[in-house]
Short mmCIF file of C-alpha atoms in Angstrom, two decimals:
data_model
loop_
_atom_site.label_atom_id
_atom_site.label_comp_id
_atom_site.label_asym_id
_atom_site.label_seq_id
_atom_site.Cartn_x
_atom_site.Cartn_y
_atom_site.Cartn_z
CA MET Q 1 -98.95 45.97 74.25
CA MET Q 2 -95.52 47.36 74.76
CA LEU Q 3 -94.50 44.22 76.63
CA LYS Q 4 -95.58 41.96 73.76
CA GLN Q 5 -93.56 43.95 71.26
CA HIS Q 6 -90.48 43.73 73.46
CA LEU Q 7 -90.80 39.96 73.81
CA PHE Q 8 -91.20 39.65 70.04
CA PHE Q 9 -87.97 41.49 69.34
CA VAL Q 10 -86.09 39.42 71.94
CA LEU Q 11 -87.27 36.12 70.45
CA TYR Q 12 -86.47 37.36 66.93
CA GLY Q 13 -82.94 38.26 67.96
CA ILE Q 14 -82.35 34.90 69.60
CA CYS Q 15 -83.71 32.99 66.59
CA GLY Q 16 -81.66 35.12 64.20
CA THR Q 17 -78.52 34.43 66.15
CA VAL Q 18 -79.18 30.68 66.14
CA ILE Q 19 -79.95 30.66 62.44
CA LYS Q 20 -76.90 32.75 61.60
CA GLY Q 21 -74.62 30.54 63.72
CA SER Q 22 -76.04 27.40 62.20
CA GLN Q 23 -75.48 28.71 58.68
CA GLY Q 24 -71.79 29.42 59.45
CA GLN Q 25 -71.07 25.90 60.71
CA PHE Q 26 -69.78 24.08 57.61
CA PRO Q 27 -66.88 21.57 57.93
CA VAL Q 28 -64.02 21.89 55.43
CA THR Q 29 -61.77 19.01 54.31
CA GLN Q 30 -59.13 18.33 51.63
CA ASN Q 31 -58.28 15.29 49.52
CA VAL Q 32 -55.10 13.49 50.54
CA THR Q 33 -52.62 11.44 48.44
CA VAL Q 34 -49.98 9.30 50.11
CA VAL Q 35 -47.62 6.50 49.20
CA GLU Q 36 -48.35 3.03 50.38
CA GLY Q 37 -46.68 2.37 53.73
CA SER Q 38 -46.51 6.03 54.76
CA THR Q 39 -48.81 8.04 57.12
CA ALA Q 40 -51.92 9.96 56.05
CA ASN Q 41 -53.22 12.93 58.07
CA MET Q 42 -56.94 13.68 57.70
CA THR Q 43 -57.99 17.18 58.85
CA CYS Q 44 -61.50 18.64 59.27
CA ARG Q 45 -62.02 22.34 60.16
CA VAL Q 46 -64.97 24.58 60.82
CA ASP Q 47 -64.91 28.39 60.98
CA TYR Q 48 -67.66 28.71 63.61
CA ASN Q 49 -68.73 26.13 66.14
CA ASP Q 50 -71.07 26.47 69.14
CA ASN Q 51 -69.52 23.54 70.96
CA THR Q 52 -70.84 20.99 68.47
CA SER Q 53 -68.78 17.82 68.08
CA LEU Q 54 -66.87 16.81 64.90
CA GLN Q 55 -66.61 13.20 63.71
CA TRP Q 56 -64.44 11.25 61.19
CA SER Q 57 -65.77 8.12 59.44
CA ASN Q 58 -63.98 5.72 57.07
CA PRO Q 59 -65.20 4.62 53.60
CA ALA Q 60 -67.18 1.81 55.29
CA GLN Q 61 -69.02 4.49 57.35
CA GLN Q 62 -67.37 3.27 60.54
CA THR Q 63 -66.75 6.03 63.05
CA LEU Q 64 -63.06 6.54 63.69
CA PHE Q 65 -63.15 9.44 66.14
CA PHE Q 66 -66.04 11.39 67.70
CA GLY Q 67 -64.42 14.51 69.02
CA ASP Q 68 -61.46 13.31 71.04
CA LYS Q 69 -63.01 9.91 71.65
CA LYS Q 70 -61.65 6.94 69.63
CA ALA Q 71 -64.43 4.77 68.33
CA LEU Q 72 -62.67 2.12 66.20
CA ARG Q 73 -60.04 -0.19 67.61
CA ASP Q 74 -57.26 0.17 65.05
CA ASN Q 75 -53.81 0.84 66.41
CA ARG Q 76 -52.80 2.53 63.16
CA ILE Q 77 -55.35 5.33 63.68
CA GLU Q 78 -54.35 8.05 66.15
CA LEU Q 79 -55.69 11.43 67.28
CA VAL Q 80 -53.50 14.34 66.27
CA ARG Q 81 -55.59 17.38 67.31
CA ALA Q 82 -59.14 17.81 68.63
CA SER Q 83 -60.94 21.10 69.34
CA TRP Q 84 -64.30 22.75 68.65
CA LYS Q 85 -62.90 24.02 65.33
CA GLU Q 86 -60.61 21.14 64.18
CA LEU Q 87 -60.41 17.39 64.25
CA THR Q 88 -57.21 15.83 62.81
CA ILE Q 89 -56.43 12.12 62.84
CA SER Q 90 -53.53 10.07 61.37
CA ILE Q 91 -53.47 6.68 59.68
CA SER Q 92 -50.03 5.07 59.74
CA GLU Q 93 -48.72 2.31 57.48
CA VAL Q 94 -51.34 3.07 54.89
CA THR Q 95 -52.29 0.21 52.58
CA LEU Q 96 -54.16 0.18 49.30
CA SER Q 97 -57.27 -1.01 51.16
CA ASP Q 98 -57.33 2.27 53.13
CA GLU Q 99 -58.05 4.17 49.93
CA GLY Q 100 -61.51 5.67 49.62
CA GLN Q 101 -63.82 8.49 50.61
CA TYR Q 102 -63.70 9.65 54.26
CA THR Q 103 -66.44 11.77 55.85
CA CYS Q 104 -66.20 14.56 58.41
CA SER Q 105 -69.55 15.28 60.12
CA LEU Q 106 -70.65 18.28 62.20
CA PHE Q 107 -73.60 17.34 64.43
CA THR Q 108 -75.86 20.30 64.01
CA MET Q 109 -79.52 20.29 63.12
CA PRO Q 110 -79.40 19.16 60.39
CA VAL Q 111 -75.98 17.36 60.36
CA LYS Q 112 -73.49 18.90 57.97
CA THR Q 113 -70.78 16.79 56.27
CA SER Q 114 -67.70 17.19 54.09
CA LYS Q 115 -66.01 14.49 52.00
CA ALA Q 116 -62.23 13.87 51.56
CA PHE Q 117 -60.81 11.24 49.25
CA LEU Q 118 -57.72 9.36 50.38
CA THR Q 119 -55.60 8.18 47.41
CA VAL Q 120 -52.95 5.55 48.07
CA LEU Q 121 -50.16 5.09 45.52
CA GLY Q 122 -48.86 1.55 45.15
CA VAL Q 123 -45.07 1.15 44.99
CA PRO Q 124 -43.94 -1.26 42.26
CA GLU Q 125 -41.95 -4.23 43.36
CA LYS Q 126 -38.39 -4.69 42.16
CA PRO Q 127 -38.49 -6.14 38.64
CA GLU Q 128 -37.41 -9.58 37.57
CA ILE Q 129 -36.13 -10.74 34.17
CA ILE Q 130 -37.28 -14.17 33.07
CA GLY Q 131 -36.86 -16.21 29.87
CA PHE Q 132 -33.06 -16.49 29.82
CA SER Q 133 -31.58 -19.07 32.15
CA ARG Q 134 -28.88 -20.75 30.02
CA PRO Q 135 -26.23 -19.79 27.46
CA ALA Q 136 -27.67 -19.18 24.01
CA VAL Q 137 -26.15 -20.40 20.76
CA GLU Q 138 -25.35 -17.94 17.97
CA GLY Q 139 -28.37 -17.57 15.68
CA GLU Q 140 -30.86 -18.63 18.36
CA ASP Q 141 -34.03 -16.60 19.14
CA VAL Q 142 -34.13 -15.33 22.74
CA THR Q 143 -37.02 -13.68 24.62
CA LEU Q 144 -36.40 -11.52 27.69
CA THR Q 145 -39.41 -10.58 29.86
CA CYS Q 146 -39.33 -8.02 32.68
CA ILE Q 147 -42.12 -8.22 35.30
CA THR Q 148 -43.09 -5.87 38.14
CA SER Q 149 -46.16 -6.03 40.40
CA GLY Q 150 -47.95 -3.86 42.96
CA SER Q 151 -47.79 -0.52 41.15
CA LYS Q 152 -50.67 1.95 41.30
CA PRO Q 153 -51.05 3.57 38.86
CA ALA Q 154 -49.39 1.16 36.41
CA ALA Q 155 -45.60 1.55 36.22
CA ASP Q 156 -43.61 2.18 33.05
CA ILE Q 157 -40.84 -0.18 31.88
CA ARG Q 158 -37.84 0.71 29.69
CA TRP Q 159 -35.19 -1.60 28.20
CA TYR Q 160 -31.52 -0.74 27.71
CA ARG Q 161 -28.74 -2.63 25.93
CA ASN Q 162 -25.40 -1.39 27.28
CA ASP Q 163 -26.99 2.00 28.19
CA LYS Q 164 -28.67 2.32 24.76
CA GLU Q 165 -32.47 2.12 24.86
CA VAL Q 166 -34.24 -0.64 22.94
CA GLN Q 167 -37.96 -1.07 22.37
CA GLY Q 168 -40.03 -3.66 24.20
CA VAL Q 169 -43.67 -4.78 24.07
CA LYS Q 170 -45.63 -3.66 27.18
CA GLU Q 171 -48.57 -5.45 28.81
CA VAL Q 172 -50.61 -4.23 31.83
CA ASN Q 173 -52.91 -6.39 33.98
CA ALA Q 174 -54.99 -5.33 37.01
CA THR Q 175 -54.40 -7.34 40.17
CA GLY Q 176 -56.88 -6.23 42.81
CA ARG Q 177 -56.23 -2.55 43.54
CA SER Q 178 -52.76 -2.58 41.86
CA PHE Q 179 -51.29 -3.51 38.48
CA THR Q 180 -48.85 -6.06 37.16
CA VAL Q 181 -46.75 -4.76 34.27
CA ARG Q 182 -44.55 -6.79 31.94
CA SER Q 183 -42.39 -5.86 28.96
CA THR Q 184 -40.85 -8.28 26.45
CA VAL Q 185 -37.84 -7.99 24.14
CA HIS Q 186 -37.31 -10.45 21.27
CA LEU Q 187 -33.87 -10.82 19.70
CA ARG Q 188 -31.82 -13.20 17.57
CA VAL Q 189 -28.44 -13.38 19.26
CA ASN Q 190 -25.02 -13.41 17.60
CA ARG Q 191 -21.44 -13.26 18.86
CA ASN Q 192 -21.74 -9.51 19.36
CA ASP Q 193 -24.40 -10.15 22.04
CA ASP Q 194 -21.98 -12.21 24.12
CA GLY Q 195 -21.40 -10.15 27.27
CA ALA Q 196 -24.08 -7.58 26.38
CA ALA Q 197 -25.94 -6.20 29.41
CA TYR Q 198 -29.73 -5.94 29.07
CA THR Q 199 -31.27 -3.73 31.78
CA CYS Q 200 -34.94 -3.49 32.73
CA SER Q 201 -35.76 -0.13 34.34
CA VAL Q 202 -39.08 0.42 36.19
CA GLU Q 203 -40.17 4.06 36.49
CA HIS Q 204 -43.00 5.26 38.77
CA ILE Q 205 -44.22 8.39 40.53
CA THR Q 206 -43.47 6.83 43.92
CA LEU Q 207 -39.79 6.17 43.16
CA ASN Q 208 -38.69 9.83 43.18
CA SER Q 209 -36.63 9.68 39.95
CA THR Q 210 -34.76 6.61 41.22
CA PRO Q 211 -36.10 3.72 39.13
CA HIS Q 212 -35.90 0.09 40.09
CA GLN Q 213 -33.47 -1.74 37.80
CA VAL Q 214 -32.35 -5.26 37.12
CA THR Q 215 -29.69 -6.38 34.60
CA GLU Q 216 -29.10 -9.65 32.77
CA VAL Q 217 -25.76 -10.25 31.04
CA LEU Q 218 -26.14 -12.47 28.01
CA GLU Q 219 -23.83 -15.40 27.36
CA VAL Q 220 -23.71 -16.54 23.75
CA HIS Q 221 -21.75 -19.56 22.53
CA TYR Q 222 -20.25 -19.32 19.03
CA ALA Q 223 -17.70 -21.09 16.85
CA PRO Q 224 -14.03 -20.00 16.92
CA GLN Q 225 -12.61 -17.21 14.76
CA VAL Q 226 -8.91 -17.75 13.94
CA GLU Q 227 -6.13 -15.47 12.67
CA ILE Q 228 -2.37 -16.15 12.39
CA VAL Q 229 -0.03 -13.30 13.35
CA HIS Q 230 3.68 -13.51 12.39
CA SER Q 231 6.66 -11.86 14.08
CA LEU Q 232 8.79 -11.00 10.99
CA ILE Q 233 7.91 -9.16 7.80
CA VAL Q 234 10.91 -10.59 5.93
CA PRO Q 235 11.95 -13.94 7.42
CA GLN Q 236 15.60 -14.81 6.68
CA GLU Q 237 17.78 -17.83 7.13
CA GLY Q 238 19.14 -18.20 10.64
CA GLN Q 239 16.53 -15.96 12.30
CA TYR Q 240 14.18 -16.67 15.20
CA PHE Q 241 10.56 -16.81 13.95
CA LYS Q 242 7.21 -16.98 15.73
CA LEU Q 243 3.64 -17.55 14.58
CA GLU Q 244 0.77 -16.80 16.97
CA CYS Q 245 -2.68 -18.31 16.54
CA VAL Q 246 -5.15 -15.67 17.75
CA SER Q 247 -8.48 -17.45 18.26
CA LYS Q 248 -11.76 -16.13 19.64
CA GLY Q 249 -14.73 -18.24 20.55
CA ASN Q 250 -17.10 -19.13 23.35
CA PRO Q 251 -16.18 -21.46 24.92
CA LEU Q 252 -12.56 -20.48 24.28
CA PRO Q 253 -10.94 -23.16 22.08
CA GLU Q 254 -8.12 -24.92 23.89
CA PRO Q 255 -5.71 -26.14 22.65
CA VAL Q 256 -5.03 -25.21 19.02
CA LEU Q 257 -3.58 -27.59 16.42
CA TRP Q 258 -0.54 -26.66 14.27
CA THR Q 259 0.27 -28.48 11.01
CA LYS Q 260 2.57 -27.93 8.01
CA ASP Q 261 1.57 -28.73 4.45
CA GLY Q 262 -1.31 -30.87 5.70
CA GLY Q 263 0.82 -33.02 8.03
CA GLU Q 264 2.60 -32.92 11.36
CA LEU Q 265 5.43 -30.50 12.07
CA PRO Q 266 8.56 -32.07 10.56
CA ASP Q 267 11.25 -30.86 12.96
CA VAL Q 268 10.03 -30.88 16.56
CA GLU Q 269 13.47 -29.87 17.85
CA ARG Q 270 13.41 -26.53 16.02
CA MET Q 271 9.64 -26.14 15.83
CA ILE Q 272 8.27 -25.67 19.33
CA VAL Q 273 4.55 -25.28 20.17
CA GLU Q 274 3.86 -23.25 23.32
CA GLY Q 275 0.14 -22.77 23.93
CA ARG Q 276 -1.09 -20.87 20.87
CA GLU Q 277 2.38 -20.07 19.53
CA LEU Q 278 4.56 -21.90 17.03
CA ILE Q 279 8.26 -21.01 17.41
CA ILE Q 280 10.98 -21.85 14.87
CA THR Q 281 14.28 -21.30 16.62
CA THR Q 282 16.49 -21.09 13.46
CA LEU Q 283 14.99 -20.60 10.02
CA ASN Q 284 16.30 -22.41 6.94
CA LYS Q 285 15.04 -23.07 3.43
CA THR Q 286 13.45 -26.39 4.44
CA ASP Q 287 10.93 -24.44 6.53
CA ASN Q 288 9.24 -23.09 3.41
CA GLY Q 289 5.62 -24.20 3.21
CA THR Q 290 2.05 -23.61 4.37
CA TYR Q 291 1.40 -23.57 8.11
CA ARG Q 292 -2.13 -24.09 9.39
CA CYS Q 293 -3.68 -23.33 12.80
CA GLU Q 294 -6.98 -25.01 13.68
CA ALA Q 295 -9.21 -24.24 16.69
CA SER Q 296 -12.37 -26.07 17.81
CA ASN Q 297 -15.10 -25.98 20.44
CA HIS Q 298 -18.44 -27.76 20.75
CA ILE Q 299 -20.06 -25.23 18.37
CA GLY Q 300 -17.68 -25.66 15.43
CA THR Q 301 -14.16 -25.53 13.94
CA ASN Q 302 -12.23 -22.79 12.15
CA SER Q 303 -8.68 -22.35 10.84
CA ASP Q 304 -6.22 -19.96 9.20
CA GLU Q 305 -3.10 -20.50 7.02
CA TYR Q 306 0.24 -18.75 6.59
CA VAL Q 307 2.65 -19.33 3.68
CA LEU Q 308 6.27 -19.08 4.83
CA PHE Q 309 9.09 -18.25 2.39
CA VAL Q 310 12.55 -17.99 3.88
CA TYR Q 311 14.83 -15.44 2.14
CA ALA Q 312 18.59 -15.65 1.78
CA LYS Q 313 20.56 -14.02 4.55
CA ASP Q 314 21.68 -10.40 4.00
CA LEU Q 315 25.09 -9.77 2.41
CA PRO Q 316 27.66 -8.18 4.75
CA GLY Q 317 26.79 -4.57 5.37
CA THR Q 318 23.31 -4.91 3.86
CA THR Q 319 20.41 -4.18 6.19
CA ASP Q 320 17.74 -3.03 3.76
CA PRO Q 321 14.97 -5.69 3.65
CA ASN Q 322 14.10 -4.49 0.14
CA ALA Q 323 17.54 -5.69 -0.99
CA LEU Q 324 16.64 -9.30 -0.14
CA THR Q 325 16.04 -11.47 -3.18
CA PRO Q 326 14.87 -15.07 -3.25
CA HIS Q 327 16.88 -17.72 -5.08
CA GLY Q 328 16.25 -18.00 -8.84
CA PRO Q 329 15.49 -15.38 -11.50
CA ASP Q 330 12.43 -13.18 -11.28
CA HIS Q 331 10.86 -14.00 -14.66
CA ALA Q 332 8.02 -11.55 -14.16
CA LEU Q 333 10.45 -8.65 -13.65
CA ILE Q 334 12.54 -9.60 -16.72
CA GLY Q 335 9.46 -9.89 -18.92
CA GLY Q 336 8.25 -6.46 -17.77
CA VAL Q 337 11.58 -4.80 -18.61
CA VAL Q 338 11.66 -6.39 -22.10
CA ALA Q 339 8.11 -5.24 -22.81
CA VAL Q 340 8.97 -1.65 -21.84
CA VAL Q 341 12.08 -1.60 -24.09
CA VAL Q 342 10.14 -2.96 -27.09
CA PHE Q 343 7.41 -0.38 -26.59
CA ILE Q 344 9.87 2.54 -26.42
CA THR Q 345 11.66 1.30 -29.59
CA LEU Q 346 8.44 1.11 -31.60
CA CYS Q 347 7.45 4.61 -30.49
CA PHE Q 348 10.87 5.98 -31.61
CA ILE Q 349 10.62 4.34 -35.09
CA ILE Q 350 7.12 5.76 -35.62
CA VAL Q 351 8.15 9.30 -34.63
CA LEU Q 352 11.32 9.16 -36.81
CA GLY Q 353 9.34 7.96 -39.84
CA ARG Q 354 6.83 10.77 -39.53
CA TYR Q 355 9.64 13.35 -39.20
CA LEU Q 356 11.46 12.16 -42.38
CA ALA Q 357 8.25 12.06 -44.37
CA ARG Q 358 7.35 15.62 -43.40
CA HIS Q 359 10.82 17.09 -44.35
CA LYS Q 360 10.93 15.18 -47.66
CA GLY Q 361 7.66 16.79 -48.66
CA THR Q 362 9.01 20.27 -47.85
CA TYR Q 363 12.08 19.73 -50.11
CA LEU Q 364 9.96 18.59 -53.06
CA THR Q 365 7.65 21.56 -52.65
CA ASN Q 366 10.53 24.07 -52.72
CA GLU Q 367 12.06 22.37 -55.78
CA ALA Q 368 8.76 22.64 -57.59
CA LYS Q 369 8.51 26.38 -56.78
CA GLY Q 370 11.99 27.01 -58.26
CA ALA Q 371 11.14 25.19 -61.47
CA GLU Q 372 7.94 27.04 -62.25
CA ASP Q 373 9.52 30.06 -64.11
CA ALA Q 374 12.92 28.60 -64.99
CA PRO Q 375 13.71 28.22 -68.74
CA ASP Q 376 16.02 25.26 -68.08
CA ALA Q 377 17.10 22.84 -65.37
CA ASP Q 378 20.19 24.81 -64.26
CA THR Q 379 18.20 27.95 -63.63
CA ALA Q 380 15.66 25.89 -61.70
CA ILE Q 381 18.40 24.62 -59.38
CA ILE Q 382 19.55 28.17 -58.63
CA ASN Q 383 15.97 29.31 -58.05
CA ALA Q 384 15.46 26.38 -55.69
CA GLU Q 385 18.22 27.68 -53.45
CA GLY Q 386 16.65 31.15 -53.32
CA ASN Q 387 14.36 33.53 -55.25
CA HIS Q 388 15.31 35.25 -58.57
CA ALA Q 389 16.09 38.54 -56.88
CA HIS Q 390 19.09 36.99 -55.11
CA ALA Q 391 20.51 35.31 -58.24
CA GLU Q 392 22.61 38.35 -59.20
CA GLU Q 393 24.15 38.55 -55.73
CA LYS Q 394 25.15 34.87 -55.93
CA LYS Q 395 26.73 35.47 -59.38
CA GLU Q 396 28.87 38.42 -58.18
CA TYR Q 397 29.91 36.38 -55.16
CA TYR Q 398 31.21 33.52 -57.32
CA GLN Q 399 32.98 35.90 -59.75
CA GLY Q 400 34.82 37.65 -56.88
CA ALA Q 401 35.88 34.32 -55.53
CA ALA Q 402 37.36 33.37 -58.91
CA ARG Q 403 39.38 36.62 -59.15
CA ASN Q 404 40.96 35.90 -55.81
CA VAL Q 405 42.34 32.60 -57.01
CA VAL Q 406 45.41 34.19 -58.60
CA HIS Q 407 46.48 35.61 -55.25
CA LEU Q 408 46.44 32.28 -53.45
CA LYS Q 409 49.56 30.62 -52.25
CA SER Q 410 50.56 27.08 -53.09
CA GLU Q 411 49.19 25.68 -49.84
CA ASN Q 412 45.80 27.15 -50.66
CA LEU Q 413 45.65 25.85 -54.22
CA GLY Q 414 43.17 23.25 -53.20
CA PHE Q 415 40.73 25.98 -52.15
CA ALA Q 416 41.52 27.94 -55.32
CA ASN Q 417 40.69 24.92 -57.44
CA ASN Q 418 37.36 24.68 -55.66
CA TYR Q 419 36.59 28.33 -56.40
CA ALA Q 420 37.72 27.94 -59.97
CA LEU Q 421 35.46 25.00 -60.42
CA ARG Q 422 32.56 26.93 -58.94
CA GLU Q 423 33.36 29.90 -61.30
CA GLU Q 424 33.50 27.56 -64.24
CA TYR Q 425 30.16 26.11 -63.22
CA VAL Q 426 28.57 29.54 -62.91
CA ARG Q 427 29.93 30.62 -66.25
CA CYS Q 428 28.48 27.57 -67.87
CA ILE Q 429 25.01 28.05 -66.49
CA MET Q 430 24.75 31.85 -67.04
#
């Protein structure tokens, strides 16, 4: 009886150990993400192993390695480390077709497995811009399309015009395991687009902040734009004079055509055309007129005009250009001066008339006040010169003046006569 109990405990211990060891044998794996063309390392570990083999299988359930033994003939697959607790293999030059779920198996009873997903990122190809292969004409509609293939996940495309971002229309299409992405920009070109750089930039997680870029420089043909630039502000007789025809266009208009007053240049010995410049070696009054510069290319023709007036030469010692006057009277200036003089005269007459009218009214008012209480006209005159209170003072003043007449000398008789007359006048009116 004692022997049976002992055997029971021994068998129980052995079975418990086997069961415990079997429960601790679980393989552990991790998902792996790599870039297409790089190397992927697949690792399987187990915490406890009683000398049981580990095995890696690909998504097609083909055995790659069983322990340290290679089972599949693929030179890209190599053994990195093999032990009872770890099995690590490497897959070099990974392609998109290598992506999938890999299985690590531990051959116990039953077999235990662990899954690891291998994700392969597709690198986008360098982009290409299509749709613009010839010079455009101003006003024409142009479509630029940027295309990139092979990205996984789908790449992003941005457009830039001279480093300034512009919006495009994006389209994504699946091509097998990767994506083809295109973006389109529509524009109506003008002369400002000539020489503009349009850049397509492809951004993707696999490019490490260094996007793929391609640039197309637009060429736009447009009609000439013409402007005449002169060398002198005040052209004078005897001076050297130059007109320059500044023309812009694509293609550049060559040569330019100079004319005067609708015809050919009259004096080819003094009027010299050098490229875009018209040079008059010595100015005189016969050079007065309208000069025209005309430029053409296969898109169109444009022109500009300059009216030349040659002034008389400065008087000796005169250098102020404002002192230069053309021949003949300036009728506009004379008319302006006459108008100003007439206006000032009318203003003076109006002001003088109002002043005289105002003072005349004051005199009549004072005369009326003096005549209100006067018994006769003479008294009214005295009251007009001052109020009644001062009448007595005026009377005494005139009487004193009369008394002094007798003391006057012969040379002052004229003054005495005046005083006497005043005294006689006062006596009469009192």
